[in-house]
XYZ file of C-alpha atoms in Angstrom:
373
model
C 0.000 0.000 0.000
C 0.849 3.503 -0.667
C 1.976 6.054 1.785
C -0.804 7.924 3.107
C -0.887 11.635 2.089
C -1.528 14.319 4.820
C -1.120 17.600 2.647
C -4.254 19.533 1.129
C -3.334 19.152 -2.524
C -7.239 20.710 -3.374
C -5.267 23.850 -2.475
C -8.604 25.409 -0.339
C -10.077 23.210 2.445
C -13.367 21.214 1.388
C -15.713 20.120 3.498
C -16.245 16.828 3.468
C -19.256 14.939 4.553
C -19.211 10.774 4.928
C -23.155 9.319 5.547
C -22.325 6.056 7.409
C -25.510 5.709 8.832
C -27.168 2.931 6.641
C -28.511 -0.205 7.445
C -28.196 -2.289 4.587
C -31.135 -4.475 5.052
C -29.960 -6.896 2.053
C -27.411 -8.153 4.069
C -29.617 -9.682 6.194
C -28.411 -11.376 9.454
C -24.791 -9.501 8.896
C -26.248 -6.055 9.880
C -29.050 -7.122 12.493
C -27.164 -5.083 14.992
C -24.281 -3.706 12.573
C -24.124 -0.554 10.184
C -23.435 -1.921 6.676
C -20.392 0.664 6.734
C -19.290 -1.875 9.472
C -19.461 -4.664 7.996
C -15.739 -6.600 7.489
C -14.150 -6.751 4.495
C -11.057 -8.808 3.392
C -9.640 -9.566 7.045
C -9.887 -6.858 9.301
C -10.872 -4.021 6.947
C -14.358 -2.727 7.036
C -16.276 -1.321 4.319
C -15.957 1.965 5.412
C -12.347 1.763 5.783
C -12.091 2.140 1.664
C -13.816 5.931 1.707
C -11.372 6.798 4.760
C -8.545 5.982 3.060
C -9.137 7.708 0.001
C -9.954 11.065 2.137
C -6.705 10.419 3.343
C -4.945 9.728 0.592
C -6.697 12.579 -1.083
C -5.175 15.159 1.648
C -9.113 16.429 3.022
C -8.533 17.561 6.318
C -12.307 18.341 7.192
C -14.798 15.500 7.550
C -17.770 14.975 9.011
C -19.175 11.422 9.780
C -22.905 11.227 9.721
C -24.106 8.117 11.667
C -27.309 6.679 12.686
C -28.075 3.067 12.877
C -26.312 1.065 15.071
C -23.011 3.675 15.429
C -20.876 2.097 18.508
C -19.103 0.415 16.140
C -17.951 3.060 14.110
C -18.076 5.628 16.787
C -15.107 3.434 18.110
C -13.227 1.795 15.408
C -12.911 5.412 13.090
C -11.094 7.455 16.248
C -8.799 4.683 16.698
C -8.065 3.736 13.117
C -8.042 6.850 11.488
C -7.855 9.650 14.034
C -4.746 10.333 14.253
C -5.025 11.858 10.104
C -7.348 14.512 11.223
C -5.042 16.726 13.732
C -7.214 19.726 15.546
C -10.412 17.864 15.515
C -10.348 17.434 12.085
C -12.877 14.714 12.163
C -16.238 14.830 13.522
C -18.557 12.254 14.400
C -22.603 12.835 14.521
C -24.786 10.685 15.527
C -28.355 11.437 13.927
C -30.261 9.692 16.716
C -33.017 8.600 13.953
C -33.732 11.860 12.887
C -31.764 11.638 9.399
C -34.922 10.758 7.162
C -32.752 11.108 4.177
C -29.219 11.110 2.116
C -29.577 14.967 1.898
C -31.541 15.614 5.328
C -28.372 14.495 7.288
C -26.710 17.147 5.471
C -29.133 19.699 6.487
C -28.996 18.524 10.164
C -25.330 19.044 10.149
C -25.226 22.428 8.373
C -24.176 24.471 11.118
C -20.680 22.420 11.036
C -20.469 23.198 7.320
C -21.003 26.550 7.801
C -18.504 26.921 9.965
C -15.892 25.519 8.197
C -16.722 28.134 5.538
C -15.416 25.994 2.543
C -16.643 26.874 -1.114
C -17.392 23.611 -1.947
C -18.477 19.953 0.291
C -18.155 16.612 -0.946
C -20.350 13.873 0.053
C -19.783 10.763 0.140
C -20.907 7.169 0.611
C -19.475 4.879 3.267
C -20.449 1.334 2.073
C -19.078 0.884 -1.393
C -15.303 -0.518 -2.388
C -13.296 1.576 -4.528
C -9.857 3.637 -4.516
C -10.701 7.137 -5.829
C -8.809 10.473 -5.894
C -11.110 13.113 -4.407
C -8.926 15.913 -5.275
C -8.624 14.705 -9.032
C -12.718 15.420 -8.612
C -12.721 18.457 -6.755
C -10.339 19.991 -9.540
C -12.998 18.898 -12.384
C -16.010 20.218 -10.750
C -14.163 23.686 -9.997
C -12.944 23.575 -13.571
C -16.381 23.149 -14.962
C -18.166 25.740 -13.472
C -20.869 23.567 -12.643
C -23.405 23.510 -8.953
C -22.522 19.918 -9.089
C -20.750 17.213 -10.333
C -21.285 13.832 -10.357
C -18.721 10.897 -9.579
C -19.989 8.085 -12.144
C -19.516 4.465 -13.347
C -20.224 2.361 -16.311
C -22.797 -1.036 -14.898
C -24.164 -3.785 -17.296
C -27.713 -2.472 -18.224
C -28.922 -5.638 -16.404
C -27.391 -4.260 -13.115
C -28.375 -0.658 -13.650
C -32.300 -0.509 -12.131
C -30.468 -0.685 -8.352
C -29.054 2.865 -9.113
C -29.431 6.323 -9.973
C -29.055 5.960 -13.910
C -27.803 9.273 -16.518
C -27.000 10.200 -19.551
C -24.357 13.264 -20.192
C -23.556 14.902 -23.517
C -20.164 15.242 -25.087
C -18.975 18.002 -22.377
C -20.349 16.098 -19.392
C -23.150 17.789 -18.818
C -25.896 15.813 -17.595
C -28.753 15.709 -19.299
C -31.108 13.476 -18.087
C -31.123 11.804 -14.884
C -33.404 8.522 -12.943
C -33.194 7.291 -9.618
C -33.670 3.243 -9.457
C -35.453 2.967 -12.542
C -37.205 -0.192 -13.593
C -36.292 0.380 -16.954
C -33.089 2.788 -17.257
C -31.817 3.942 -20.235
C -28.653 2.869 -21.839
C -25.401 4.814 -22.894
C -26.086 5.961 -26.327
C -24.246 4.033 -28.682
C -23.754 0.892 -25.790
C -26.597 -0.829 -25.716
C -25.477 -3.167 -22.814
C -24.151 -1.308 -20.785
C -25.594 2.282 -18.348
C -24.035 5.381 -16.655
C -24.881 5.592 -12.885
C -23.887 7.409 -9.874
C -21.592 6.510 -7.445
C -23.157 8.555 -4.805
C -20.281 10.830 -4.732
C -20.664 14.278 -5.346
C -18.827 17.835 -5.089
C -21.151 20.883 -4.421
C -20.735 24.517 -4.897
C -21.790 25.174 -0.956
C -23.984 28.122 -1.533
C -26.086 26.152 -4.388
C -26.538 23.130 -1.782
C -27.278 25.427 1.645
C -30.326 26.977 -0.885
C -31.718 23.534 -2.050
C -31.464 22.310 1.306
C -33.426 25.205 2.959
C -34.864 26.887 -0.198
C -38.482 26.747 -0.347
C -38.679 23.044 -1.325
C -37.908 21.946 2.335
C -39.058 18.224 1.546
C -35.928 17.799 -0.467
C -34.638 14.809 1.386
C -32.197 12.504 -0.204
C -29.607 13.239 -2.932
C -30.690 10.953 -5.635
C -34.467 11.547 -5.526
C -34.774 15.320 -5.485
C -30.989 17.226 -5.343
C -29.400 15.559 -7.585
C -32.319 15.833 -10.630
C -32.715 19.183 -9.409
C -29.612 20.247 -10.625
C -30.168 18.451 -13.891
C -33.107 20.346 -14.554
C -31.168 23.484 -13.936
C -28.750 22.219 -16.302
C -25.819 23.003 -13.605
C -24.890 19.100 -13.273
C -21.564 17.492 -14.487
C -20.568 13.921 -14.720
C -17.168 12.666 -13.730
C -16.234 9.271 -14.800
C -14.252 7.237 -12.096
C -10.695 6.938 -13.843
C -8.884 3.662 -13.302
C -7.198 2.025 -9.850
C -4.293 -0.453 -9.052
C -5.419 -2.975 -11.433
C -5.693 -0.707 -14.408
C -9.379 -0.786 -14.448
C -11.693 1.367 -12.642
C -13.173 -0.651 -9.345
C -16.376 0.352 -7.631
C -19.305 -2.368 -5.788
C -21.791 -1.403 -4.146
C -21.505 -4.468 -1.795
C -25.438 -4.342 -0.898
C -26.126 -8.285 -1.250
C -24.501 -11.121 0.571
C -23.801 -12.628 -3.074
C -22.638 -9.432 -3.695
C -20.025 -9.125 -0.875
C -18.565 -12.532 -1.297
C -17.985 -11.931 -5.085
C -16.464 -8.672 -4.103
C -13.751 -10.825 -1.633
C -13.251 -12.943 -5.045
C -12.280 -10.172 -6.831
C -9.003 -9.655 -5.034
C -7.857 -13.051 -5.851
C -4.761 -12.949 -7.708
C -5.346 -9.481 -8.052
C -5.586 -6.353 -5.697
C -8.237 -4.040 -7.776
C -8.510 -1.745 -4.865
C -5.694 -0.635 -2.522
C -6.498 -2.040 0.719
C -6.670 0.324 3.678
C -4.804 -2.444 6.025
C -2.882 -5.001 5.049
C -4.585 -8.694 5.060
C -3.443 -11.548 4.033
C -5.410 -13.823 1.617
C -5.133 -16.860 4.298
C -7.047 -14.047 6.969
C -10.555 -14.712 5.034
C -9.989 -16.917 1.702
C -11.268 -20.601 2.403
C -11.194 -21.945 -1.204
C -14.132 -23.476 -3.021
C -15.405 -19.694 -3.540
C -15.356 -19.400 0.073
C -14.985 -16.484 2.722
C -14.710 -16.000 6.446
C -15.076 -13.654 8.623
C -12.978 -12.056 11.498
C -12.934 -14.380 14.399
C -14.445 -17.279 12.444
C -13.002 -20.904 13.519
C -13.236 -23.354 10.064
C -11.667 -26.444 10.917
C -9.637 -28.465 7.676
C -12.671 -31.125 7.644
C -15.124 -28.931 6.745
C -15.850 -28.662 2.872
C -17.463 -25.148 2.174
C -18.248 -24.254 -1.468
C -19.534 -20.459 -2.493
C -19.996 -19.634 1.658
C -19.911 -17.009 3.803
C -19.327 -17.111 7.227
C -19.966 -14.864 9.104
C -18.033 -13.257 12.250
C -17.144 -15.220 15.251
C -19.121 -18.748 13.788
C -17.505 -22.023 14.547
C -18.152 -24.601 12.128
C -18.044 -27.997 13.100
C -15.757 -30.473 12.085
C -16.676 -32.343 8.846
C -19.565 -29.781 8.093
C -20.721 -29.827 4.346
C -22.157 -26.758 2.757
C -22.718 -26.000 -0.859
C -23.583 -29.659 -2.035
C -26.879 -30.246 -1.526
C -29.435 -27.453 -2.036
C -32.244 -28.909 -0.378
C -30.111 -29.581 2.560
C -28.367 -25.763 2.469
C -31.846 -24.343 2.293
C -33.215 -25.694 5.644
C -30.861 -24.156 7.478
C -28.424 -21.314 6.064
C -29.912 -18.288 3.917
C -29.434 -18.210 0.035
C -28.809 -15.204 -1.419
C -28.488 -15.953 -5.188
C -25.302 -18.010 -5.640
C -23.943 -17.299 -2.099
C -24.889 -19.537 1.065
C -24.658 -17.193 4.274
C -23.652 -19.101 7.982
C -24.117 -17.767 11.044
C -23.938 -19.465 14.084
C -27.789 -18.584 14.972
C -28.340 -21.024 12.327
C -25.556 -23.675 12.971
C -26.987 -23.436 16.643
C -30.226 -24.628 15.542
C -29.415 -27.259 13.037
C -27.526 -28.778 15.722
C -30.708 -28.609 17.921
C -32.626 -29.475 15.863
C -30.842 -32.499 14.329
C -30.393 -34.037 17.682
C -33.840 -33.348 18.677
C -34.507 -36.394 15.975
C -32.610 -38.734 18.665
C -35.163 -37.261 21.910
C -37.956 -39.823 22.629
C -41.517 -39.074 21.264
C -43.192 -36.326 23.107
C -39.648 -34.652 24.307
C -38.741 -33.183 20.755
C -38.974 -29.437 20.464
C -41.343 -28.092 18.036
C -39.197 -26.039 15.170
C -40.053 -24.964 11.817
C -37.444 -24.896 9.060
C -36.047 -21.611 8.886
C -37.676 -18.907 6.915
C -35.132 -17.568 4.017
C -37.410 -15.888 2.284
C-alpha cells in the first residue's frame, strides 16, 4: 500500500461529509445489529475503511461522519483507526439519533458544522461501497467546470443498472437526463449493454446546496431523488467518470447483497483491484471453493465449504458440508443468489434441531425450518 498523504493538494479546504448511517437491510443477518459501513471486508478491513482511506490519501482535512443506525461500532473503530489523520479535531462524528430521514436531510442537520468551516465547496460521500478514488482529481474537475454539481460516475451492465441512480451526459459532461432506481433505465447511447450511474459521490458549490437544502422546497430529502435531478433540470450538473485504480481498471461495488459481498472478496484473488486500507493476508478470510470467512471465524480443515460465507465469530463444526446439496443448504443457512450465508444462529439450531430427531416421542422441540425468504 501507498503512503498515506496528509497535505491539502485541493489547495482550499473542502468540506467533506461521509453518511455512514445505513442499514443495509440486504445483508440480512450480517447487519441485524451492525451498520453496513461496518461490515468486514477482506480480514480486518471494514467497508468503510475504503472511503477513509481515500480522504486520506486525497489530503481532506475536514470531515464529518454522519451516523445513525447502530453507530458504537464506528463511533469506536474510526477514532482509533483513522484519528490520528485529522489533527485539531479534524474529524467529527454525529450521531443522527433517527432523525436523518434522508441522504440529503443528514446534510441539512449538520449544516451548522459546514457553515462553519466556511469551505466553497463539500463533498459527500458514501461509506459502504469498495473503490480507490482520488477526491482531489474530482474536486479539480467540478471547480474547472463551473458547474453547482458534479457527479462521480460508473459504467454497470444495463442488467445491473435498475439498483441505481441511472444518466446520460452529452459530449462536455453535462448531464442531461437523470433517474433514480429505474425499472427500466436507459442505456449509454451508442452501448446498448451497458448504463451510466452514480456513485453517490458528489462535489457541491456550498452556496447552491445550503439553498436547495433550505430553499423553499424543504421536503428535499435525499440526494438521488430530489438534489441531484434538481440540478439536472437546472442544467448546472456534471458527470465525472471514475478513472482507473491499481489494477488498471476502474473498481467500484456497491456491496449491498450477501452474493454481492462474497464476489467482491473474489475479486481480489490474484489481483488487488482496490488498494487495501490495512494489510490482510489472503489466508485471513480466503477458504477456497469460492469461500470467505469472517474475522474471528473458527473453520476447521474437515469442513468442505463451497460459495460460503461465514460470518463473524461462527464455529463450524468439524466435517460440516455446505454448498452440495441445495435442499439440505436451504433448511438451514440463507441463500442469497449463488452465495450460502452461515451464522452461528443457524448452525446453533441445526444442531438442535438435528439431535432433537434422537429425543424420545413427546420430548422433541417443536421447530419450523427456517424462513429464508
Amino acid at each position: 500500500m501507498s503512503a498515506l498523504r496528509t497535505s491539502n493538494p485541493t489547495g482550499q479546504a473542502v468540506a467533506t461529509v461521509l453518511l455512514a448511517g445505513g442499514k443495509g437491510s440486504r445483508l440480512h443477518d450480517l447487519t441485524t445489529a451492525e451498520s453496513k459501513p461496518a461490515v468486514h471486508f477482506a480480514g480486518r478491513n471494514r467497508i468503510v475503511d475504503f472511503a477513509m482511506a481515500n480522504v486520506v490519501r486525497s489530503g481532506l482535512d475536514r470531515l464529518l461522519v454522519a451516523t445513525q443506525f447502530a453507530p458504537a461500532t464506528l463511533h469506536d473503530h474510526l477514532p482509533a483507526r483513522w484519528g490520528g489523520h485529522f489533527p485539531d479535531g479534524g474529524m467529527i462524528l454525529r450521531n443522527g439519533h433517527n432523525r436523518y430521514l434522508g441522504t440529503a436531510d443528514a446534510v441539512r442537520h449538520n449544516w451548522a458544522q459546514i457553515k462553519d468551516w466556511g469551505s466553497d465547496q463539500v463533498l459527500v460521500l458514501a461509506a459502504d461501497h469498495i473503490y480507490d478514488m482520488d477526491y482531489a482529481a474530482l474536486i479539480a474537475a467540478h471547480r474547472a467546470s463551473g458547474a453547482a454539481v458534479t457527479v462521480a460516475v460508473d459504467v454497470v451492465p444495463l442488467s445491473q443498472a435498475s439498483s441505481f441512480g441511472v444518466m446520460q451526459a452529452d459530449a462536455t459532461g453535462r448531464i442531461r437526463s437523470f433517474l433514480e432506481k429505474p425499472a427500466h433505465p436507459p442505456a449509454i447511447p451508442g452501448e446498448p449493454d451497458r448504463a451510466m450511474v452514480s456513485m453517490g459521490i458528489y462535489v457541491f458549490e456550498t452556496d447552491w446546496l445550503r439553498d436547495a437544502l433550505f430553499g423553499q422546497d424543504i421536503e428535499s430529502l435525499d440526494f438521488g431523488h430530489e438534489v441531484i435531478p434538481a440540478a439536472v433540470s437546472q442544467g448546472l450538473a456534471m458527470a465525472y467518470r471514475l478513472p482507473a485504480g491499481p489494477s488498471g481498471q476502474a473498481y467500484w461495488r456497491d456491496v449491498g447483497t450477501i452474493d454481492a459481498l462474497r464476489q467482491s472478496h473474489l475479486d481480489f484473488l490474484g489481483q488487488q483491484p482496490v488498494r487495501l486500507p490495512r494489510i490482510s493476508t489472503l489466508s485471513e478470510w480466503y477458504l477456497g471453493r469460492g469461500s470467505v470467512a469472517m474475522p474471528g471465524a473458527l473453520v476447521p480443515s474437515s469442513a468442505r465449504l463451497s460459495q460460503c460465507l461465514v460470518a463473524p465469530g461462527v464455529r463450524i463444526p468439524a466435517g460440516l458440508v455446505v454448498g452440495e446439496d441445495p435442499d439440505e443448504d436451504d433448511r438451514w443457512f440463507r441463500r442469497d443468489r449463488n452465495t450460502l450465508l452461515i451464522t452461528q444462529a443457524m448452525l446453533d439450531r441445526r444442531d438442535t434441531m438435528r439431535r432433537a430427531t434422537f429425543l424420545p416421542a413427546g420430548t422433541r422441540p417443536s421447530l419450523q425450518p427456517r424462513d429464508v425468504a
